[in-house]
Amino acid sequence: MTTPQFTPRVFSGIQPSGGLTLGNYLGAIKRFVQMQEEGMETVYCMVDLHAVTVWQDPADLAKNTRELAAGFIASGISPEKSILINQSQVPEHAQLGWVFSCVARMGWMQRMTQFKDKAGKNAQNVSLGLFGYPALMAADILIYHATHVPVGEDQKQHLELTRDIATKFNHDYGVDFFPITEPVIEGAATRVMSLRDGSKKMSKSDPSDASRINMTDGADTIAKKIRKAKTDPDALPSEAAGLQDRPEARNLVNIYAALSEQSVDAVLADVGGQQFGAFKPQLAELAVSKLSPISNEMARLMADPGEIDRILAKGAVQAREITAPILAKTYEIMGMVR
Ligand code: AQP
């Protein structure tokens, strides 16, 4: 339940740890734009401090941050309607992140499946930051008193942790200061899967470029990746139930449904019975028609990086009008002498 006295405010972020993927677009950005247009106060962030939890080449990080900002704007995030920032320009994120590292319990953090997936067998050698990531993510959200957070399915557990941190802080200090945030996980493509392996999430850091569609891919590359996407030999079913146990088929149909803004059943009513040889070119055509205008606009914006930097600097000033008083009040509640 959202605590009633908090004004509705939306926050979400994406890591500039590589180029934007179709997964980020369908799972997150498309919903960001809708929430902006619904008239809620919206704050969207390039979470560069999260990106450096794994090694980032400095030149790549700067390029990816600007490209991500261009991707947000080209997808419909307006710097006039939303606050658009990169995390490291708003220091209160990291400051509250430290406070929440002291609120979160080791046992909670050790349950985080994304850490286990990302660290794999290498847990002793990954950074401390990768382990602490969810506490900083809670701070990203709560430093705005955000009430709604649109994300893909993979972030559900981190949002539950955010609620636990807010609840524990409020309880420990006997206050009702941080809201209990609502995750917004909606749409046909809240978990877009790899084109090479239907059991793995499509990810910008997957070593195989063929596993994902990048928002900067041209029409030929998109068509080729979809043509080569892993499938099974059966025809498409006529109803969603027929996609059970067919992860690759389900993934392509979900992508079609999300791009065409139809339900999976409506898509299957049209394409049920088709072989992939017939369906894939239709999916490629749809993907190109939806993504090309965005990638063209990204290229135009990237030609003027100075303008992107100005937008992010202005966003940081607007953001700090919200975050500085919330951090000051947090410190006051905790007894820090000001
Ligand atoms: N495959 C996906 N399907 C649906 N939503 C997705 N998101 C990411 N991948 C998918 C959503 O995009 C937002 C930003 O994610 P992120 O970049 O901050 O972190 P991530 O989830 O770890 O994404 P990647 O692409 O897998 O990044 P790397 O490879 O650097 O770890 C989130 O809302 C996420 O749910």
JSON list of N, CA, C and O in Angstrom, two decimals, residues 224-253:
[
{"chain": "A", "resi": 224, "resn": "LYS", "atom": "N", "xyz": [18.35, -9.53, -39.50]},
{"chain": "A", "resi": 224, "resn": "LYS", "atom": "CA", "xyz": [19.23, -10.70, -39.43]},
{"chain": "A", "resi": 224, "resn": "LYS", "atom": "C", "xyz": [19.16, -11.37, -38.05]},
{"chain": "A", "resi": 224, "resn": "LYS", "atom": "O", "xyz": [19.08, -12.60, -37.94]},
{"chain": "A", "resi": 225, "resn": "LYS", "atom": "N", "xyz": [19.17, -10.56, -37.00]},
{"chain": "A", "resi": 225, "resn": "LYS", "atom": "CA", "xyz": [19.13, -11.14, -35.64]},
{"chain": "A", "resi": 225, "resn": "LYS", "atom": "C", "xyz": [17.82, -11.89, -35.42]},
{"chain": "A", "resi": 225, "resn": "LYS", "atom": "O", "xyz": [17.80, -12.95, -34.80]},
{"chain": "A", "resi": 226, "resn": "ILE", "atom": "N", "xyz": [16.72, -11.33, -35.92]},
{"chain": "A", "resi": 226, "resn": "ILE", "atom": "CA", "xyz": [15.42, -12.02, -35.73]},
{"chain": "A", "resi": 226, "resn": "ILE", "atom": "C", "xyz": [15.38, -13.29, -36.57]},
{"chain": "A", "resi": 226, "resn": "ILE", "atom": "O", "xyz": [14.92, -14.34, -36.13]},
{"chain": "A", "resi": 227, "resn": "ARG", "atom": "N", "xyz": [15.92, -13.22, -37.79]},
{"chain": "A", "resi": 227, "resn": "ARG", "atom": "CA", "xyz": [15.93, -14.41, -38.67]},
{"chain": "A", "resi": 227, "resn": "ARG", "atom": "C", "xyz": [16.71, -15.54, -38.00]},
{"chain": "A", "resi": 227, "resn": "ARG", "atom": "O", "xyz": [16.32, -16.69, -38.06]},
{"chain": "A", "resi": 228, "resn": "LYS", "atom": "N", "xyz": [17.80, -15.16, -37.31]},
{"chain": "A", "resi": 228, "resn": "LYS", "atom": "CA", "xyz": [18.67, -16.19, -36.69]},
{"chain": "A", "resi": 228, "resn": "LYS", "atom": "C", "xyz": [18.23, -16.54, -35.26]},
{"chain": "A", "resi": 228, "resn": "LYS", "atom": "O", "xyz": [18.87, -17.39, -34.62]},
{"chain": "A", "resi": 229, "resn": "ALA", "atom": "N", "xyz": [17.19, -15.88, -34.75]},
{"chain": "A", "resi": 229, "resn": "ALA", "atom": "CA", "xyz": [16.78, -16.14, -33.35]},
{"chain": "A", "resi": 229, "resn": "ALA", "atom": "C", "xyz": [16.42, -17.61, -33.20]},
{"chain": "A", "resi": 229, "resn": "ALA", "atom": "O", "xyz": [15.82, -18.21, -34.09]},
{"chain": "A", "resi": 230, "resn": "LYS", "atom": "N", "xyz": [16.79, -18.14, -32.03]},
{"chain": "A", "resi": 230, "resn": "LYS", "atom": "CA", "xyz": [16.52, -19.55, -31.76]},
{"chain": "A", "resi": 230, "resn": "LYS", "atom": "C", "xyz": [15.01, -19.77, -31.66]},
{"chain": "A", "resi": 230, "resn": "LYS", "atom": "O", "xyz": [14.30, -18.98, -31.02]},
{"chain": "A", "resi": 231, "resn": "THR", "atom": "N", "xyz": [14.50, -20.82, -32.30]},
{"chain": "A", "resi": 231, "resn": "THR", "atom": "CA", "xyz": [13.07, -21.17, -32.19]},
{"chain": "A", "resi": 231, "resn": "THR", "atom": "C", "xyz": [12.98, -22.69, -32.13]},
{"chain": "A", "resi": 231, "resn": "THR", "atom": "O", "xyz": [13.99, -23.37, -32.08]},
{"chain": "A", "resi": 232, "resn": "ASP", "atom": "N", "xyz": [11.75, -23.18, -32.16]},
{"chain": "A", "resi": 232, "resn": "ASP", "atom": "CA", "xyz": [11.57, -24.64, -32.22]},
{"chain": "A", "resi": 232, "resn": "ASP", "atom": "C", "xyz": [10.91, -24.97, -33.56]},
{"chain": "A", "resi": 232, "resn": "ASP", "atom": "O", "xyz": [10.52, -24.06, -34.30]},
{"chain": "A", "resi": 233, "resn": "PRO", "atom": "N", "xyz": [10.77, -26.25, -33.91]},
{"chain": "A", "resi": 233, "resn": "PRO", "atom": "CA", "xyz": [10.30, -26.58, -35.27]},
{"chain": "A", "resi": 233, "resn": "PRO", "atom": "C", "xyz": [8.77, -26.49, -35.44]},
{"chain": "A", "resi": 233, "resn": "PRO", "atom": "O", "xyz": [8.29, -26.58, -36.58]},
{"chain": "A", "resi": 234, "resn": "ASP", "atom": "N", "xyz": [8.02, -26.25, -34.34]},
{"chain": "A", "resi": 234, "resn": "ASP", "atom": "CA", "xyz": [6.56, -26.30, -34.45]},
{"chain": "A", "resi": 234, "resn": "ASP", "atom": "C", "xyz": [5.98, -24.98, -34.98]},
{"chain": "A", "resi": 234, "resn": "ASP", "atom": "O", "xyz": [6.60, -23.94, -34.87]},
{"chain": "A", "resi": 235, "resn": "ALA", "atom": "N", "xyz": [4.74, -25.09, -35.48]},
{"chain": "A", "resi": 235, "resn": "ALA", "atom": "CA", "xyz": [4.03, -23.88, -35.90]},
{"chain": "A", "resi": 235, "resn": "ALA", "atom": "C", "xyz": [3.56, -23.12, -34.66]},
{"chain": "A", "resi": 235, "resn": "ALA", "atom": "O", "xyz": [3.52, -23.68, -33.56]},
{"chain": "A", "resi": 236, "resn": "LEU", "atom": "N", "xyz": [3.22, -21.84, -34.83]},
{"chain": "A", "resi": 236, "resn": "LEU", "atom": "CA", "xyz": [2.73, -21.05, -33.69]},
{"chain": "A", "resi": 236, "resn": "LEU", "atom": "C", "xyz": [1.34, -21.53, -33.29]},
{"chain": "A", "resi": 236, "resn": "LEU", "atom": "O", "xyz": [0.52, -21.86, -34.16]},
{"chain": "A", "resi": 237, "resn": "PRO", "atom": "N", "xyz": [1.06, -21.54, -31.97]},
{"chain": "A", "resi": 237, "resn": "PRO", "atom": "CA", "xyz": [-0.28, -21.96, -31.54]},
{"chain": "A", "resi": 237, "resn": "PRO", "atom": "C", "xyz": [-1.30, -20.84, -31.75]},
{"chain": "A", "resi": 237, "resn": "PRO", "atom": "O", "xyz": [-0.92, -19.70, -32.06]},
{"chain": "A", "resi": 238, "resn": "SER", "atom": "N", "xyz": [-2.58, -21.15, -31.54]},
{"chain": "A", "resi": 238, "resn": "SER", "atom": "CA", "xyz": [-3.60, -20.11, -31.72]},
{"chain": "A", "resi": 238, "resn": "SER", "atom": "C", "xyz": [-3.97, -19.43, -30.41]},
{"chain": "A", "resi": 238, "resn": "SER", "atom": "O", "xyz": [-4.70, -18.44, -30.39]},
{"chain": "A", "resi": 239, "resn": "GLU", "atom": "N", "xyz": [-3.48, -20.00, -29.29]},
{"chain": "A", "resi": 239, "resn": "GLU", "atom": "CA", "xyz": [-3.79, -19.39, -27.98]},
{"chain": "A", "resi": 239, "resn": "GLU", "atom": "C", "xyz": [-2.54, -19.36, -27.11]},
{"chain": "A", "resi": 239, "resn": "GLU", "atom": "O", "xyz": [-1.66, -20.21, -27.26]},
{"chain": "A", "resi": 240, "resn": "ALA", "atom": "N", "xyz": [-2.53, -18.42, -26.16]},
{"chain": "A", "resi": 240, "resn": "ALA", "atom": "CA", "xyz": [-1.34, -18.23, -25.30]},
{"chain": "A", "resi": 240, "resn": "ALA", "atom": "C", "xyz": [-0.95, -19.52, -24.56]},
{"chain": "A", "resi": 240, "resn": "ALA", "atom": "O", "xyz": [0.24, -19.77, -24.35]},
{"chain": "A", "resi": 241, "resn": "ALA", "atom": "N", "xyz": [-1.94, -20.32, -24.17]},
{"chain": "A", "resi": 241, "resn": "ALA", "atom": "CA", "xyz": [-1.64, -21.55, -23.42]},
{"chain": "A", "resi": 241, "resn": "ALA", "atom": "C", "xyz": [-0.69, -22.45, -24.21]},
{"chain": "A", "resi": 241, "resn": "ALA", "atom": "O", "xyz": [0.12, -23.18, -23.63]},
{"chain": "A", "resi": 242, "resn": "GLY", "atom": "N", "xyz": [-0.76, -22.38, -25.53]},
{"chain": "A", "resi": 242, "resn": "GLY", "atom": "CA", "xyz": [0.08, -23.23, -26.39]},
{"chain": "A", "resi": 242, "resn": "GLY", "atom": "C", "xyz": [1.55, -22.80, -26.39]},
{"chain": "A", "resi": 242, "resn": "GLY", "atom": "O", "xyz": [2.39, -23.48, -26.98]},
{"chain": "A", "resi": 243, "resn": "LEU", "atom": "N", "xyz": [1.87, -21.67, -25.73]},
{"chain": "A", "resi": 243, "resn": "LEU", "atom": "CA", "xyz": [3.28, -21.22, -25.68]},
{"chain": "A", "resi": 243, "resn": "LEU", "atom": "C", "xyz": [4.01, -21.73, -24.44]},
{"chain": "A", "resi": 243, "resn": "LEU", "atom": "O", "xyz": [5.22, -21.54, -24.31]},
{"chain": "A", "resi": 244, "resn": "GLN", "atom": "N", "xyz": [3.24, -22.38, -23.57]},
{"chain": "A", "resi": 244, "resn": "GLN", "atom": "CA", "xyz": [3.87, -22.92, -22.36]},
{"chain": "A", "resi": 244, "resn": "GLN", "atom": "C", "xyz": [4.94, -23.93, -22.77]},
{"chain": "A", "resi": 244, "resn": "GLN", "atom": "O", "xyz": [4.74, -24.67, -23.73]},
{"chain": "A", "resi": 245, "resn": "ASP", "atom": "N", "xyz": [6.04, -23.95, -22.10]},
{"chain": "A", "resi": 245, "resn": "ASP", "atom": "CA", "xyz": [7.15, -24.87, -22.42]},
{"chain": "A", "resi": 245, "resn": "ASP", "atom": "C", "xyz": [7.78, -24.59, -23.78]},
{"chain": "A", "resi": 245, "resn": "ASP", "atom": "O", "xyz": [8.46, -25.45, -24.33]},
{"chain": "A", "resi": 246, "resn": "ARG", "atom": "N", "xyz": [7.50, -23.41, -24.36]},
{"chain": "A", "resi": 246, "resn": "ARG", "atom": "CA", "xyz": [8.16, -23.03, -25.62]},
{"chain": "A", "resi": 246, "resn": "ARG", "atom": "C", "xyz": [8.74, -21.63, -25.42]},
{"chain": "A", "resi": 246, "resn": "ARG", "atom": "O", "xyz": [8.24, -20.65, -25.98]},
{"chain": "A", "resi": 247, "resn": "PRO", "atom": "N", "xyz": [9.82, -21.50, -24.59]},
{"chain": "A", "resi": 247, "resn": "PRO", "atom": "CA", "xyz": [10.29, -20.17, -24.18]},
{"chain": "A", "resi": 247, "resn": "PRO", "atom": "C", "xyz": [10.69, -19.27, -25.33]},
{"chain": "A", "resi": 247, "resn": "PRO", "atom": "O", "xyz": [10.41, -18.06, -25.31]},
{"chain": "A", "resi": 248, "resn": "GLU", "atom": "N", "xyz": [11.32, -19.83, -26.36]},
{"chain": "A", "resi": 248, "resn": "GLU", "atom": "CA", "xyz": [11.78, -18.97, -27.47]},
{"chain": "A", "resi": 248, "resn": "GLU", "atom": "C", "xyz": [10.59, -18.45, -28.28]},
{"chain": "A", "resi": 248, "resn": "GLU", "atom": "O", "xyz": [10.53, -17.28, -28.66]},
{"chain": "A", "resi": 249, "resn": "ALA", "atom": "N", "xyz": [9.61, -19.37, -28.51]},
{"chain": "A", "resi": 249, "resn": "ALA", "atom": "CA", "xyz": [8.41, -18.95, -29.26]},
{"chain": "A", "resi": 249, "resn": "ALA", "atom": "C", "xyz": [7.66, -17.89, -28.46]},
{"chain": "A", "resi": 249, "resn": "ALA", "atom": "O", "xyz": [7.23, -16.85, -28.99]},
{"chain": "A", "resi": 250, "resn": "ARG", "atom": "N", "xyz": [7.54, -18.13, -27.15]},
{"chain": "A", "resi": 250, "resn": "ARG", "atom": "CA", "xyz": [6.80, -17.18, -26.30]},
{"chain": "A", "resi": 250, "resn": "ARG", "atom": "C", "xyz": [7.48, -15.82, -26.33]},
{"chain": "A", "resi": 250, "resn": "ARG", "atom": "O", "xyz": [6.83, -14.78, -26.42]},
{"chain": "A", "resi": 251, "resn": "ASN", "atom": "N", "xyz": [8.80, -15.82, -26.30]},
{"chain": "A", "resi": 251, "resn": "ASN", "atom": "CA", "xyz": [9.54, -14.56, -26.29]},
{"chain": "A", "resi": 251, "resn": "ASN", "atom": "C", "xyz": [9.25, -13.74, -27.55]},
{"chain": "A", "resi": 251, "resn": "ASN", "atom": "O", "xyz": [8.94, -12.55, -27.48]},
{"chain": "A", "resi": 252, "resn": "LEU", "atom": "N", "xyz": [9.31, -14.40, -28.72]},
{"chain": "A", "resi": 252, "resn": "LEU", "atom": "CA", "xyz": [9.10, -13.64, -29.97]},
{"chain": "A", "resi": 252, "resn": "LEU", "atom": "C", "xyz": [7.66, -13.13, -30.05]},
{"chain": "A", "resi": 252, "resn": "LEU", "atom": "O", "xyz": [7.41, -12.00, -30.50]},
{"chain": "A", "resi": 253, "resn": "VAL", "atom": "N", "xyz": [6.71, -13.95, -29.59]},
{"chain": "A", "resi": 253, "resn": "VAL", "atom": "CA", "xyz": [5.31, -13.49, -29.62]},
{"chain": "A", "resi": 253, "resn": "VAL", "atom": "C", "xyz": [5.10, -12.34, -28.63]},
{"chain": "A", "resi": 253, "resn": "VAL", "atom": "O", "xyz": [4.42, -11.35, -28.94]}
]
